Structure formats: C-alpha cells, structure tokens
PDB file of C-alpha atoms in Angstrom:
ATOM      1  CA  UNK A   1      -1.543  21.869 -13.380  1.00 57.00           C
ATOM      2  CA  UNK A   2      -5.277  23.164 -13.219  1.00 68.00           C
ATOM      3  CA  UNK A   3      -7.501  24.236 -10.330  1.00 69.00           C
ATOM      4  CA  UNK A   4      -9.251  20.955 -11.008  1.00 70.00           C
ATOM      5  CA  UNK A   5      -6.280  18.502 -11.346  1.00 67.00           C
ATOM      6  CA  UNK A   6      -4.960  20.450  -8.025  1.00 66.00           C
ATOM      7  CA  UNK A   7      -8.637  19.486  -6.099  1.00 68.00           C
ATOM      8  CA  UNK A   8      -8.999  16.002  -7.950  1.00 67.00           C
ATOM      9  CA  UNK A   9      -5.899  15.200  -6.160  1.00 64.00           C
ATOM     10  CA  UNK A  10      -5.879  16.716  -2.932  1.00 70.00           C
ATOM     11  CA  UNK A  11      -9.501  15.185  -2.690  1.00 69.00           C
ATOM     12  CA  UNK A  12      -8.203  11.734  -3.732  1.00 74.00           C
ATOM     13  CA  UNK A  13      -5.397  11.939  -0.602  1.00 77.00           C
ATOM     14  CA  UNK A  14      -8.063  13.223   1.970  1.00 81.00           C
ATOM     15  CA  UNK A  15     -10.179   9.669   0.817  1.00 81.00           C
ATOM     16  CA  UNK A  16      -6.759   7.442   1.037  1.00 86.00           C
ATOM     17  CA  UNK A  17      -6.222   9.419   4.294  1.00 88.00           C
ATOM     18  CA  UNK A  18      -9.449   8.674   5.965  1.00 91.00           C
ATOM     19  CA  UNK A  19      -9.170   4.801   4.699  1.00 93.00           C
ATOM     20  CA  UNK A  20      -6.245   4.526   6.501  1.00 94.00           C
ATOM     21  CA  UNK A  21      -7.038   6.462   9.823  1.00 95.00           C
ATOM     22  CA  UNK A  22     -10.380   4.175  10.071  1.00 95.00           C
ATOM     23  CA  UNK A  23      -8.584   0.935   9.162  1.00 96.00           C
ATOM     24  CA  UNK A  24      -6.257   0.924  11.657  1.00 96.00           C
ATOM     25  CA  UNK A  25      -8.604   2.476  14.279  1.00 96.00           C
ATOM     26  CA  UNK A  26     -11.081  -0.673  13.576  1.00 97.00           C
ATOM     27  CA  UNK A  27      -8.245  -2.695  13.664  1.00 97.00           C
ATOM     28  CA  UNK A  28      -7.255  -1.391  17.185  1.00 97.00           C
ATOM     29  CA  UNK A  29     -10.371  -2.190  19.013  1.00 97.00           C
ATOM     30  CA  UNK A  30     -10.814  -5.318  17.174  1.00 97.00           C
ATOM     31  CA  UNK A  31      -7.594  -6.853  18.279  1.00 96.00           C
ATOM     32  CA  UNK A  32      -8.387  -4.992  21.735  1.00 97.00           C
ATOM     33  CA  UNK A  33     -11.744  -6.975  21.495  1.00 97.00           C
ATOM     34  CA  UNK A  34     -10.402 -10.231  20.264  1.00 96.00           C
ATOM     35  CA  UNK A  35      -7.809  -9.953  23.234  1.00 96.00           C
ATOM     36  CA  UNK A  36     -10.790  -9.715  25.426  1.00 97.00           C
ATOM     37  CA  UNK A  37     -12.476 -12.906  23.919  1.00 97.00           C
ATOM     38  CA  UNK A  38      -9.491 -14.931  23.748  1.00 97.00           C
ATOM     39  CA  UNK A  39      -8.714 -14.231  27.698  1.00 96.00           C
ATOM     40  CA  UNK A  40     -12.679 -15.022  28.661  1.00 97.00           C
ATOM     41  CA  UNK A  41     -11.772 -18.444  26.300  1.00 97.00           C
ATOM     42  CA  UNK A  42      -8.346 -18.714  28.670  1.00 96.00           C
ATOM     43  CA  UNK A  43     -10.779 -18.209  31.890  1.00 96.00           C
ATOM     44  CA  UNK A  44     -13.632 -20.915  30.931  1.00 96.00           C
ATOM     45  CA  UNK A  45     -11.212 -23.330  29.792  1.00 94.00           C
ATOM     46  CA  UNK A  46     -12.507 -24.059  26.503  1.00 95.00           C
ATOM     47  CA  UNK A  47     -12.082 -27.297  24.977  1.00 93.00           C
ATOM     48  CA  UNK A  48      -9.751 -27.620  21.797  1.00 91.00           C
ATOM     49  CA  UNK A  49     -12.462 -28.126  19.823  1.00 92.00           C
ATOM     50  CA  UNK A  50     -13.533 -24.536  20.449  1.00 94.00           C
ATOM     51  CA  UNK A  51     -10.825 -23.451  17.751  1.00 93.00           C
ATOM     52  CA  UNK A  52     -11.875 -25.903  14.958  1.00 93.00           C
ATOM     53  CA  UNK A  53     -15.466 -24.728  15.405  1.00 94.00           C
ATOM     54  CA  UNK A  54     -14.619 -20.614  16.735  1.00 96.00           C
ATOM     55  CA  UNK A  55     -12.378 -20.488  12.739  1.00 95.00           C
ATOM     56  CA  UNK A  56     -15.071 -22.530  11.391  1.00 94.00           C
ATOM     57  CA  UNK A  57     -17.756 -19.760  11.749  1.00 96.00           C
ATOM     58  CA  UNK A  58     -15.346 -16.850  11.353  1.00 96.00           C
ATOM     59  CA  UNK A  59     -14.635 -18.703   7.966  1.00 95.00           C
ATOM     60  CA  UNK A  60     -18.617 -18.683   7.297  1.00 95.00           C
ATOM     61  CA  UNK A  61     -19.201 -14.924   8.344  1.00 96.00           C
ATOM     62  CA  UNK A  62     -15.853 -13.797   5.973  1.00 96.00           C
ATOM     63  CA  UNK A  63     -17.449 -15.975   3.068  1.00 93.00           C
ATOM     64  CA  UNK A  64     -21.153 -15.748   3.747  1.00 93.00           C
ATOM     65  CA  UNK A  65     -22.000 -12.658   5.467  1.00 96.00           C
ATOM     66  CA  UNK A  66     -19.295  -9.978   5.143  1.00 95.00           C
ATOM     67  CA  UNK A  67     -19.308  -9.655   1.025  1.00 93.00           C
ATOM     68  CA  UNK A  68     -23.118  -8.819   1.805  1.00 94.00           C
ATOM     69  CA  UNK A  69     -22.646  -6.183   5.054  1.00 94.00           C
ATOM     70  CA  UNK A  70     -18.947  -4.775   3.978  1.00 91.00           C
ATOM     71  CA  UNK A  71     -20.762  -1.334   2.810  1.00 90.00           C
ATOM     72  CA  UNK A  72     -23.117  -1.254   5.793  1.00 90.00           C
ATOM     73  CA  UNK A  73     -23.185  -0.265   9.292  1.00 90.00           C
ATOM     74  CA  UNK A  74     -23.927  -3.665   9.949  1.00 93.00           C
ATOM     75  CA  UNK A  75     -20.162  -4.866   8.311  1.00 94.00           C
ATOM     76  CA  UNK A  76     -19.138  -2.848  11.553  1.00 95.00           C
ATOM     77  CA  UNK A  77     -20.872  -5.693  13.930  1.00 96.00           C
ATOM     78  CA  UNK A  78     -19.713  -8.581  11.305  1.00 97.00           C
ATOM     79  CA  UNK A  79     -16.005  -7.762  12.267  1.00 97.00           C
ATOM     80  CA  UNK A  80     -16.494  -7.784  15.835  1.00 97.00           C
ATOM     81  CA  UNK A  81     -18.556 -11.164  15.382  1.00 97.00           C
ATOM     82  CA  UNK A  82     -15.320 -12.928  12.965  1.00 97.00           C
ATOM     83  CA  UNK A  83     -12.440 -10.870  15.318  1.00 97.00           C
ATOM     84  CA  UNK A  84     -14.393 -11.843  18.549  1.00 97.00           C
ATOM     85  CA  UNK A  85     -14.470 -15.750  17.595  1.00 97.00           C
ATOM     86  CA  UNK A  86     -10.910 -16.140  15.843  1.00 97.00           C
ATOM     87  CA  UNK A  87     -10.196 -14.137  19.937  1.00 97.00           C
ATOM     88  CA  UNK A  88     -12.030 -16.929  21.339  1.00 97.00           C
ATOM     89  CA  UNK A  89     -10.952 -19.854  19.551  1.00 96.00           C
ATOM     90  CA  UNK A  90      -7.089 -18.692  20.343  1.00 96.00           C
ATOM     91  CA  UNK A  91      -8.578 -19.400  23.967  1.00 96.00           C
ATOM     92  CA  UNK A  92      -7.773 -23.227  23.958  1.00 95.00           C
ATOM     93  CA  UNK A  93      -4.355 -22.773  22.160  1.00 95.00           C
ATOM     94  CA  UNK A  94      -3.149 -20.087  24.931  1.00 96.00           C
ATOM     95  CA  UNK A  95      -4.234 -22.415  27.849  1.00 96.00           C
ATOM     96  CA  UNK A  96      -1.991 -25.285  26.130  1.00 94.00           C
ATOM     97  CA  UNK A  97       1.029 -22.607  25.867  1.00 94.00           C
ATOM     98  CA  UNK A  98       0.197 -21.165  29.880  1.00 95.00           C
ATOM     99  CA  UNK A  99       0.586 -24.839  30.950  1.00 93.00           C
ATOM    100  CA  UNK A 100       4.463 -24.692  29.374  1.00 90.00           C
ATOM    101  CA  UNK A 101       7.117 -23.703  32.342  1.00 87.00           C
ATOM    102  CA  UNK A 102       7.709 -20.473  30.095  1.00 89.00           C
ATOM    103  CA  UNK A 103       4.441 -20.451  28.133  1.00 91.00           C
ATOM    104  CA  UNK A 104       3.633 -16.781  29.147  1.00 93.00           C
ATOM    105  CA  UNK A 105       7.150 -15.379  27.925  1.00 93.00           C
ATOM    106  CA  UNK A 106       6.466 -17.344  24.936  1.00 95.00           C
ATOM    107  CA  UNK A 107       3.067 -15.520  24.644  1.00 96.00           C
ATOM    108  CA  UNK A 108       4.454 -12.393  25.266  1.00 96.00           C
ATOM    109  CA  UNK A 109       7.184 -12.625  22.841  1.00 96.00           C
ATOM    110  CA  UNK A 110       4.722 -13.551  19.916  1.00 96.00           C
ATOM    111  CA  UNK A 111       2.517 -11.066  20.650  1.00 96.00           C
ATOM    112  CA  UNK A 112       5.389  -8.544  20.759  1.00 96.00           C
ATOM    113  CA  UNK A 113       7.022 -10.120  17.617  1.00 97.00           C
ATOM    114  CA  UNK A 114       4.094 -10.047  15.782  1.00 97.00           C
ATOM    115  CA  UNK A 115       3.158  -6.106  16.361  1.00 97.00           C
ATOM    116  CA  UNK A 116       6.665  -5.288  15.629  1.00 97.00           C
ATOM    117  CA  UNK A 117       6.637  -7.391  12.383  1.00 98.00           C
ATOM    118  CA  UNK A 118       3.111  -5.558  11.626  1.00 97.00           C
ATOM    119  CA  UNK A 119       3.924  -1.679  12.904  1.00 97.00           C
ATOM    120  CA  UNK A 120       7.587  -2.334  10.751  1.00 97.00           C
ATOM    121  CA  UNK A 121       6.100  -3.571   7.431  1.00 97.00           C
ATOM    122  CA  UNK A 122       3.110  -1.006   7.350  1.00 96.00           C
ATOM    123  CA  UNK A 123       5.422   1.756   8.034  1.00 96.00           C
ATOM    124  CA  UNK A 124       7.137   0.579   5.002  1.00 96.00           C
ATOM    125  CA  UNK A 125       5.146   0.385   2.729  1.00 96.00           C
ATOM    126  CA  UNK A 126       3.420   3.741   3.884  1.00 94.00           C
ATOM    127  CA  UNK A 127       6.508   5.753   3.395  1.00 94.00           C
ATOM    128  CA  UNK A 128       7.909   3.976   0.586  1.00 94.00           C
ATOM    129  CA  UNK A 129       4.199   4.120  -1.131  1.00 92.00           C
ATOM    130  CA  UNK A 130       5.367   1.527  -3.428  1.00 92.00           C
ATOM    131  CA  UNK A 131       2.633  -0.457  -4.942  1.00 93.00           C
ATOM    132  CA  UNK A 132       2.929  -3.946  -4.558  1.00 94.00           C
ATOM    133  CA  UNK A 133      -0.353  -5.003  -6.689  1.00 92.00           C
ATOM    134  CA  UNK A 134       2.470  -7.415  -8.714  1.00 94.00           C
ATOM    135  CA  UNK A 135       2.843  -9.726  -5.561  1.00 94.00           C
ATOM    136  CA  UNK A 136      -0.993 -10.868  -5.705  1.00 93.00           C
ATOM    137  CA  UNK A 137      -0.727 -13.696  -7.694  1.00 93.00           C
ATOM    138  CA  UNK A 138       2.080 -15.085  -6.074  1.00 93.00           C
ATOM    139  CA  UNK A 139       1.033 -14.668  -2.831  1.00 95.00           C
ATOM    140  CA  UNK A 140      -1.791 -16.858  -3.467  1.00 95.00           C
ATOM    141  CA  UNK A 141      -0.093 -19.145  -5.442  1.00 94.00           C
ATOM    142  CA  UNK A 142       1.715 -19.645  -2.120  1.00 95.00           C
ATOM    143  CA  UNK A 143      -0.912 -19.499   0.513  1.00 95.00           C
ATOM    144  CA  UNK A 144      -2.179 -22.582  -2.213  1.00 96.00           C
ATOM    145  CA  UNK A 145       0.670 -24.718  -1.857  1.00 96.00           C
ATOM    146  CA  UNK A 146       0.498 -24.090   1.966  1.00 96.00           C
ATOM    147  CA  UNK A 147      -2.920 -24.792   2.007  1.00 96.00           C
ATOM    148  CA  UNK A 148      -2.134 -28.148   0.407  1.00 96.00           C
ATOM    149  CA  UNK A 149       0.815 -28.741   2.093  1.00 96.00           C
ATOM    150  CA  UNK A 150      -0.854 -28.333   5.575  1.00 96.00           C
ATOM    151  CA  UNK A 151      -3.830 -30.319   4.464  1.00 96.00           C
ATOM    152  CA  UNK A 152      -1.499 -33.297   4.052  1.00 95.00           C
ATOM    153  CA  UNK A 153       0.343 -32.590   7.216  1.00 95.00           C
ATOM    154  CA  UNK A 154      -2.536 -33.488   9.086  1.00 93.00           C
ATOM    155  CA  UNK A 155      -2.267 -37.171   8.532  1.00 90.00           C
ATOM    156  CA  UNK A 156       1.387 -37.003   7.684  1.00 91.00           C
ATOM    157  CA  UNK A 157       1.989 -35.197  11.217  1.00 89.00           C
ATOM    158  CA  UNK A 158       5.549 -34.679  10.815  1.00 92.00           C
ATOM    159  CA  UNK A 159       6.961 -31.887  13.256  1.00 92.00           C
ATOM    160  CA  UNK A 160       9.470 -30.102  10.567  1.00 94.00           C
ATOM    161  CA  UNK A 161       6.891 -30.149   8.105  1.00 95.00           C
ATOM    162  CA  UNK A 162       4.570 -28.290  10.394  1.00 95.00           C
ATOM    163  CA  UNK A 163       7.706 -26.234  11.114  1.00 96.00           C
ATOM    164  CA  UNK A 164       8.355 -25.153   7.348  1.00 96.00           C
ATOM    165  CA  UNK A 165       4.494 -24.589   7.032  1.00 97.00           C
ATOM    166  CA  UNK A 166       4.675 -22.070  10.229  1.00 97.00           C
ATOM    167  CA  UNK A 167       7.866 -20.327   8.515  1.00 97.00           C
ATOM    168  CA  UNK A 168       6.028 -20.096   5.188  1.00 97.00           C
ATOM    169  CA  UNK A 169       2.944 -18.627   6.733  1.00 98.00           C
ATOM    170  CA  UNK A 170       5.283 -15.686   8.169  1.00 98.00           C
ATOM    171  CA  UNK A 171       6.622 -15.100   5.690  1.00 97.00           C
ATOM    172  CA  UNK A 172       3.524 -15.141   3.289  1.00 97.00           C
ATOM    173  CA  UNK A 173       1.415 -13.040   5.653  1.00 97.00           C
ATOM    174  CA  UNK A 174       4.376 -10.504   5.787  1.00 98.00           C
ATOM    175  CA  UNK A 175       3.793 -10.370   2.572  1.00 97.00           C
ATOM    176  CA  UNK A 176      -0.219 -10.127   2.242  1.00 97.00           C
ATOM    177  CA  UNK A 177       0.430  -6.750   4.907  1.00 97.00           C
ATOM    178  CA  UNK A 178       2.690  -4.650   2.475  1.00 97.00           C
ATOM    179  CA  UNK A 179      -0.028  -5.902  -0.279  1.00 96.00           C
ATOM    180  CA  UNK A 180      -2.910  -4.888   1.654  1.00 96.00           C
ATOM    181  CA  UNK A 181      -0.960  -1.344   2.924  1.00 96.00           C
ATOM    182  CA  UNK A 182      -0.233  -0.826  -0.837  1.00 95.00           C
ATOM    183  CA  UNK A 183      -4.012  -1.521  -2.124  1.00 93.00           C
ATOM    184  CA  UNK A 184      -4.599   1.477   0.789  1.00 93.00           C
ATOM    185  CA  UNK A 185      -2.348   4.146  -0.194  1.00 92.00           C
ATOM    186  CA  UNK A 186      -2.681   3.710  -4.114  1.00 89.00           C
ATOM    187  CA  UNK A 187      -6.698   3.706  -3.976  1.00 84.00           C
ATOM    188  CA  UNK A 188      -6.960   0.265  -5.173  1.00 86.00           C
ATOM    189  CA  UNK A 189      -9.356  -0.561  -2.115  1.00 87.00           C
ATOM    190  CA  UNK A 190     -11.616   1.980  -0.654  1.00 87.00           C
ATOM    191  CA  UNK A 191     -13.219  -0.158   2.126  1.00 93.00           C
ATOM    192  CA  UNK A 192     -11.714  -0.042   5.551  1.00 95.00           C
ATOM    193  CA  UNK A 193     -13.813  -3.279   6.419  1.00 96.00           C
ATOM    194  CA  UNK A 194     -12.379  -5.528   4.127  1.00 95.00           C
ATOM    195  CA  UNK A 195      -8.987  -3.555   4.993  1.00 96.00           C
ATOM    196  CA  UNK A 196      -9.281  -4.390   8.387  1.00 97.00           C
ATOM    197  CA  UNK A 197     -10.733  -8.215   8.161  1.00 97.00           C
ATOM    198  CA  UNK A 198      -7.751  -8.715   5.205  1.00 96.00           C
ATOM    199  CA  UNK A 199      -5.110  -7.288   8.241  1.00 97.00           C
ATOM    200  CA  UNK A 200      -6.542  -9.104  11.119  1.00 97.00           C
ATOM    201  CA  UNK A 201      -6.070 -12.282   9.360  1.00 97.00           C
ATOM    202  CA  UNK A 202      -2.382 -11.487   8.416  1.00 97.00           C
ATOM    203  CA  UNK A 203      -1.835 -11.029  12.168  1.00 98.00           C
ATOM    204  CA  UNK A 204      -3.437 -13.964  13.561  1.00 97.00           C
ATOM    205  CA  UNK A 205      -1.423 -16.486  10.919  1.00 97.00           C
ATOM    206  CA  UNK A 206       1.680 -14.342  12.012  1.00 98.00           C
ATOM    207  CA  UNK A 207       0.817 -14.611  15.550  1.00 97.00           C
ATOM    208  CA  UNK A 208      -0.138 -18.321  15.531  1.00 97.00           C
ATOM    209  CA  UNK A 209       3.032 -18.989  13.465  1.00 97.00           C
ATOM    210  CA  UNK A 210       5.787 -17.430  15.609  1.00 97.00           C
ATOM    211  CA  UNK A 211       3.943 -19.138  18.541  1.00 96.00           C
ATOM    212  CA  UNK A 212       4.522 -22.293  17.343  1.00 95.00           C
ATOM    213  CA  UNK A 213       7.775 -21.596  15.671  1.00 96.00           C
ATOM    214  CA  UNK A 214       8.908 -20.069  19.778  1.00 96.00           C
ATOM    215  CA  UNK A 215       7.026 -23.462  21.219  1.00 94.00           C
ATOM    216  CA  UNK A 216       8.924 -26.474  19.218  1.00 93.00           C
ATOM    217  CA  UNK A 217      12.683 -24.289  19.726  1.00 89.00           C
ATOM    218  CA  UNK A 218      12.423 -23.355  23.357  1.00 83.00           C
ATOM    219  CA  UNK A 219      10.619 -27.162  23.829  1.00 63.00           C
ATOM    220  CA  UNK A 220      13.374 -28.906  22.064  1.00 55.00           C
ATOM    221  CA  UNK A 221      15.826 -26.244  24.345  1.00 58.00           C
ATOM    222  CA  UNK A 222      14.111 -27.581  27.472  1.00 52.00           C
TER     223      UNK A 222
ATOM    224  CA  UNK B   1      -8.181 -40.935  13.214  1.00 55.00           C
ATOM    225  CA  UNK B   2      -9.651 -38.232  15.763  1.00 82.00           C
ATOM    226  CA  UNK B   3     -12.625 -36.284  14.813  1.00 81.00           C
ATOM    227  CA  UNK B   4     -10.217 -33.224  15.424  1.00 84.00           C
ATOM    228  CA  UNK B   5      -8.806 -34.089  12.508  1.00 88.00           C
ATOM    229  CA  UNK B   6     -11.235 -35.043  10.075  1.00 90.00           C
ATOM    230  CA  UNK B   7     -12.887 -31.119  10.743  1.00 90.00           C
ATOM    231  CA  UNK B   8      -9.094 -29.628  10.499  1.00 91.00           C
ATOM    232  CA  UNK B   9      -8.823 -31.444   7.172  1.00 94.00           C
ATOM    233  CA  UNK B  10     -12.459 -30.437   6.122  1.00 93.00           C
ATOM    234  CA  UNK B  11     -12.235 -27.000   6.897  1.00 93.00           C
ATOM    235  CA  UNK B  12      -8.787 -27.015   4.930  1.00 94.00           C
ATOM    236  CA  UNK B  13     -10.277 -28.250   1.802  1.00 95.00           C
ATOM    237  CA  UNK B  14     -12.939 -26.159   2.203  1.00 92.00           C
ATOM    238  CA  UNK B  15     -10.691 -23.410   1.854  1.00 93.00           C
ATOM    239  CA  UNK B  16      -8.801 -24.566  -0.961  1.00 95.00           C
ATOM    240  CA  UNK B  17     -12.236 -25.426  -3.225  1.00 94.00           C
ATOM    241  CA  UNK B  18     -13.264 -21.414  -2.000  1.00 91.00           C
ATOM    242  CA  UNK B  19     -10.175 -19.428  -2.347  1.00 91.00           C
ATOM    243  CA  UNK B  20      -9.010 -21.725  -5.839  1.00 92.00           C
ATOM    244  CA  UNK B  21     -10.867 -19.599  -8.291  1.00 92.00           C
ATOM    245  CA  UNK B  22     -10.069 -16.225  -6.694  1.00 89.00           C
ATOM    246  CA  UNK B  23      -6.460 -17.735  -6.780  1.00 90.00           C
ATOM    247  CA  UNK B  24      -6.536 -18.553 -10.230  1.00 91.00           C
ATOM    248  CA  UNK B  25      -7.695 -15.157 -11.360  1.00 90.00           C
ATOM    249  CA  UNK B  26      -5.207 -13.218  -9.507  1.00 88.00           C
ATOM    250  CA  UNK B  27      -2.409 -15.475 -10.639  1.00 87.00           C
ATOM    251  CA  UNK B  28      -3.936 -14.533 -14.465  1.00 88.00           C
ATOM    252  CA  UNK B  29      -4.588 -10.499 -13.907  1.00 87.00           C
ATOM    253  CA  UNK B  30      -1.082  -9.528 -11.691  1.00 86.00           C
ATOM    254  CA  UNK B  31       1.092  -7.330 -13.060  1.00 88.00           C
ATOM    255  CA  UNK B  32       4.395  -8.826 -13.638  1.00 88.00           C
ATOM    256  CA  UNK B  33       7.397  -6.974 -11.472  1.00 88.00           C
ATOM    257  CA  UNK B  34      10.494  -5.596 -12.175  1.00 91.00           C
ATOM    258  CA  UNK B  35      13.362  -6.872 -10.054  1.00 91.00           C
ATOM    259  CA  UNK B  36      13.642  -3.748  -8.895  1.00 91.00           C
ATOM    260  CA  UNK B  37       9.766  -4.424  -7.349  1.00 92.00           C
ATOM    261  CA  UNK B  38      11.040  -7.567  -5.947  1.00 93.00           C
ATOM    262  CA  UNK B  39      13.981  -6.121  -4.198  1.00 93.00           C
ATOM    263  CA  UNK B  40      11.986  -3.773  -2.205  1.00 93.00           C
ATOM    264  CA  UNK B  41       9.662  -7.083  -0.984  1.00 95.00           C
ATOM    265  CA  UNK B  42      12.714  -9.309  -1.075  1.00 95.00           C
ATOM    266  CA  UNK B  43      14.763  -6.522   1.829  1.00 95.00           C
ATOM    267  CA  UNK B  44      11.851  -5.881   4.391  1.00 96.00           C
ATOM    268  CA  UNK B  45      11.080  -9.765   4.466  1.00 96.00           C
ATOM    269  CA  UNK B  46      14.588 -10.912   4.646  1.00 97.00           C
ATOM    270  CA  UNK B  47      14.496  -8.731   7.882  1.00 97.00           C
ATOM    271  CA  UNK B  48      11.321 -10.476   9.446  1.00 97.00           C
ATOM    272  CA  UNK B  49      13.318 -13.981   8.814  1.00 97.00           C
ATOM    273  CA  UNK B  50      15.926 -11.743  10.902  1.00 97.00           C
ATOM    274  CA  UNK B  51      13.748 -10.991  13.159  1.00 97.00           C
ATOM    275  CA  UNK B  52      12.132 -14.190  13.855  1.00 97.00           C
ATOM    276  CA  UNK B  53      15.904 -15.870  14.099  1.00 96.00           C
ATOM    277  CA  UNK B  54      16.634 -13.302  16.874  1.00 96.00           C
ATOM    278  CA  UNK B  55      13.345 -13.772  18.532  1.00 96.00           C
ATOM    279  CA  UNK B  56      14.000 -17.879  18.500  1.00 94.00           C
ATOM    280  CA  UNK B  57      17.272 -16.712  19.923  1.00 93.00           C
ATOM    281  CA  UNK B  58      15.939 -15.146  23.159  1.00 89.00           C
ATOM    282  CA  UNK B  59      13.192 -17.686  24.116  1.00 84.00           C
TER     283      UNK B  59
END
C-alpha cells in the first residue's frame, strides 16, 4: 500500500471519528435539554394538546427548516428548537404516567430501558462495523405499514392493536439505530446534525413505546 | 369525534403523504442482504424483545 492510500485512509477514519464524537456529544445535551423541557412541561401542567401541537412543529422544523440549516451553525439551534419541543410535548404524557400509583418507576424503567436498548445496539454495530445500508428499504416499508396501521387505530381504538403498534415501533426503531450507527462508521453520512435528529427520534419512539408497553401490563397487573 | 383526534389523524397522514416518496425510493435503491446480513440484525433485536419481556417482568 502507498504513502497516499496509507493517508487517504487514516484521513477518512479521523472524519468517521469526529462524526461520531460530535453526534453523540449533540445528542447528549439534547436529550439533557429535552429532559429539561419535558420537566418545565411536567411543572406547568400542560394540557394534552401540548403534544399534538409540541410534534406538530418539531415535524415542521425536521421537514421545513432543518434540510435548509443542517450545514450551518444555525442547524445547531434547529436541534435544540425540534429536541426542546418533542421534551416539552412528552410534558403532558409524563403528568398522566406521575398520576399512576407506580407511574415514576414506570418512568424510570423506560428511561433506563430505553438507554440500555440505545448504548447496547450502538455498541454493536460500532464494533461489529457491519453495514446495514440493506435494511433501509425495509425499515421504511415498516415504519409505512405502522404509519397506516396507527392511523386507523385512532378511530378503531382497540388496546392490543395499539399494543402491537408500540411493539413494532421498538422493534423498528431498534432497527433505524444500527442503520443510522452503520451510515456513521462506513462514511455513508457525514453530517452529525442529521445523525443526531435521525437518533433522537429513534429514542423518543423507543421511549414512548416501552412506556406504554410498561403502562397497559403493570395497569392490567393492578 | 374529539378534535384530539382529528389533528392525531392529520398529522399521521401528513406523514405518510411526506415520508411515501422517500419510502418508495429506498425500498427501490437498497441493497438486497445476505442471510448472513440478516442474522446479525435478526440476534441483537431478538435480544431487545428479551429485554423488553424482562423489563414487563419487573414492573
């Protein structure tokens, strides 16, 4: 191998390094920040109708803003803008939970659950450095069908359907983080804001999901 | 029908008419995987069902 083959390389791993080490660092003090939203949300006793319309505009700045701001400074204050509201619309959610005789262990367990399920997948697929680019199109051929499938559940409201749905999403967004941790170590994406934004939506389904999953078991155990 | 509702459902399908073509596209350009590829997802996510079983367990 050539000097230049030798420095291509080592130059590409310092870039796939970096990505990384600012990915998760943004994702730190965005989840730190979102925490911090979600427990003002807790303290002002938001109505419910602060998560329909909290998702509603983190939906708008992911669409409308972010593809425009991703390669600026200014993607940095678009994160903390979508994390800060999907933190604040959890606020109404959490308050429903906290009323529940064991609502904060169920809190607590989902929040634990849901960094374990992250720190354990990530650390897989960054050691194994397996690239899982061939699970794209059927991860969103299934966050489709959920998508449907929770778009009739609204008016079907049946509880097991909504259970299956929560399962799915798990299971999907489990998914979506060894994608996302494989587009990172084999240089298919090279921006840590859409990194982190992709991420942070993986755990907020996850965390949302096992919540609910924790709620209708130790409910139907009470 | 609440109002609660009717924006749940509208933001849903607003999702679905945004993320169908990116969808659509990915279904068309993924590489197809080996079952090899599909053992190593198949293994960490059987463990997060695991996981999640254990986790009902202890609430």
């Amino acid at each position: 191998m050539n000097q230049t083959a030798v420095s291509t390389i080592s130059a590409s791993a310092l870039s796939t390094n970096k990505l990384i080490r600012n990915t998760y660092m943004l994702l730190s003090m965005t989840l730190l920040f979102s925490a911090l939203t979600a427990t003002a949300s807790v303290a002002f006793n938001m109505p419910p109708i602060t998560y329909l319309l909290s998702l509603g505009g983190a939906m708008l700045l992911i669409w409308m803003v972010l593809p425009r701001t991703a390669n600026s400074s200014a993607g940095l204050g678009v994160v903390f803008a979508i994390t800060g509201l999907m933190g604040f619309g959890l606020g109404p959610i959490l308050t429903q939970y906290l009323a529940l005789p064991n609502g904060g262990q169920l809190i607590a367990t989902a929040f634990g659950g849901t960094g374990i399920i992250f720190l354990s997948l990530s650390t897989y697929a960054l050691t194994t450095r397996k690239d899982f680019s061939f699970m794209g199109g059927f991860l969103m051929t299934g966050m489709m069908v959920i998508l449907i499938a929770a778009l009739a559940n609204i008016f079907l409201a049946m509880p097991l359907i909504s259970l299956v749905i929560s399962s799915v999403v798990i299971m999907l967004m489990s998914g979506f983080i060894l994608y996302d941790t494989s587009r990172m170590v084999n240089g298919t994406e090279s921006n840590y804001i859409h990194m982190t934004v992709s991420l942070y939506l993986s755990l907020f389904n996850i965390f949302i999901s096992l919540l609910q999953i924790l709620g209708a078991f130790a409910g139907n155990r009470d | 029908m609440d109002w609660m509702k009717i924006g749940s459902a509208l933001m849903l399908l607003m999702m679905i008419v945004y993320l169908w073509p990116r969808a659509k596209q990915m279904m068309k350009e993924s590489p197809k995987g080996s079952s090899e590829d599909w053992k190593a997802v198949i293994i960490p996510l059987l463990a997060v069902v695991g996981f999640v079983i254990l986790l009902v367990m202890m609430v």
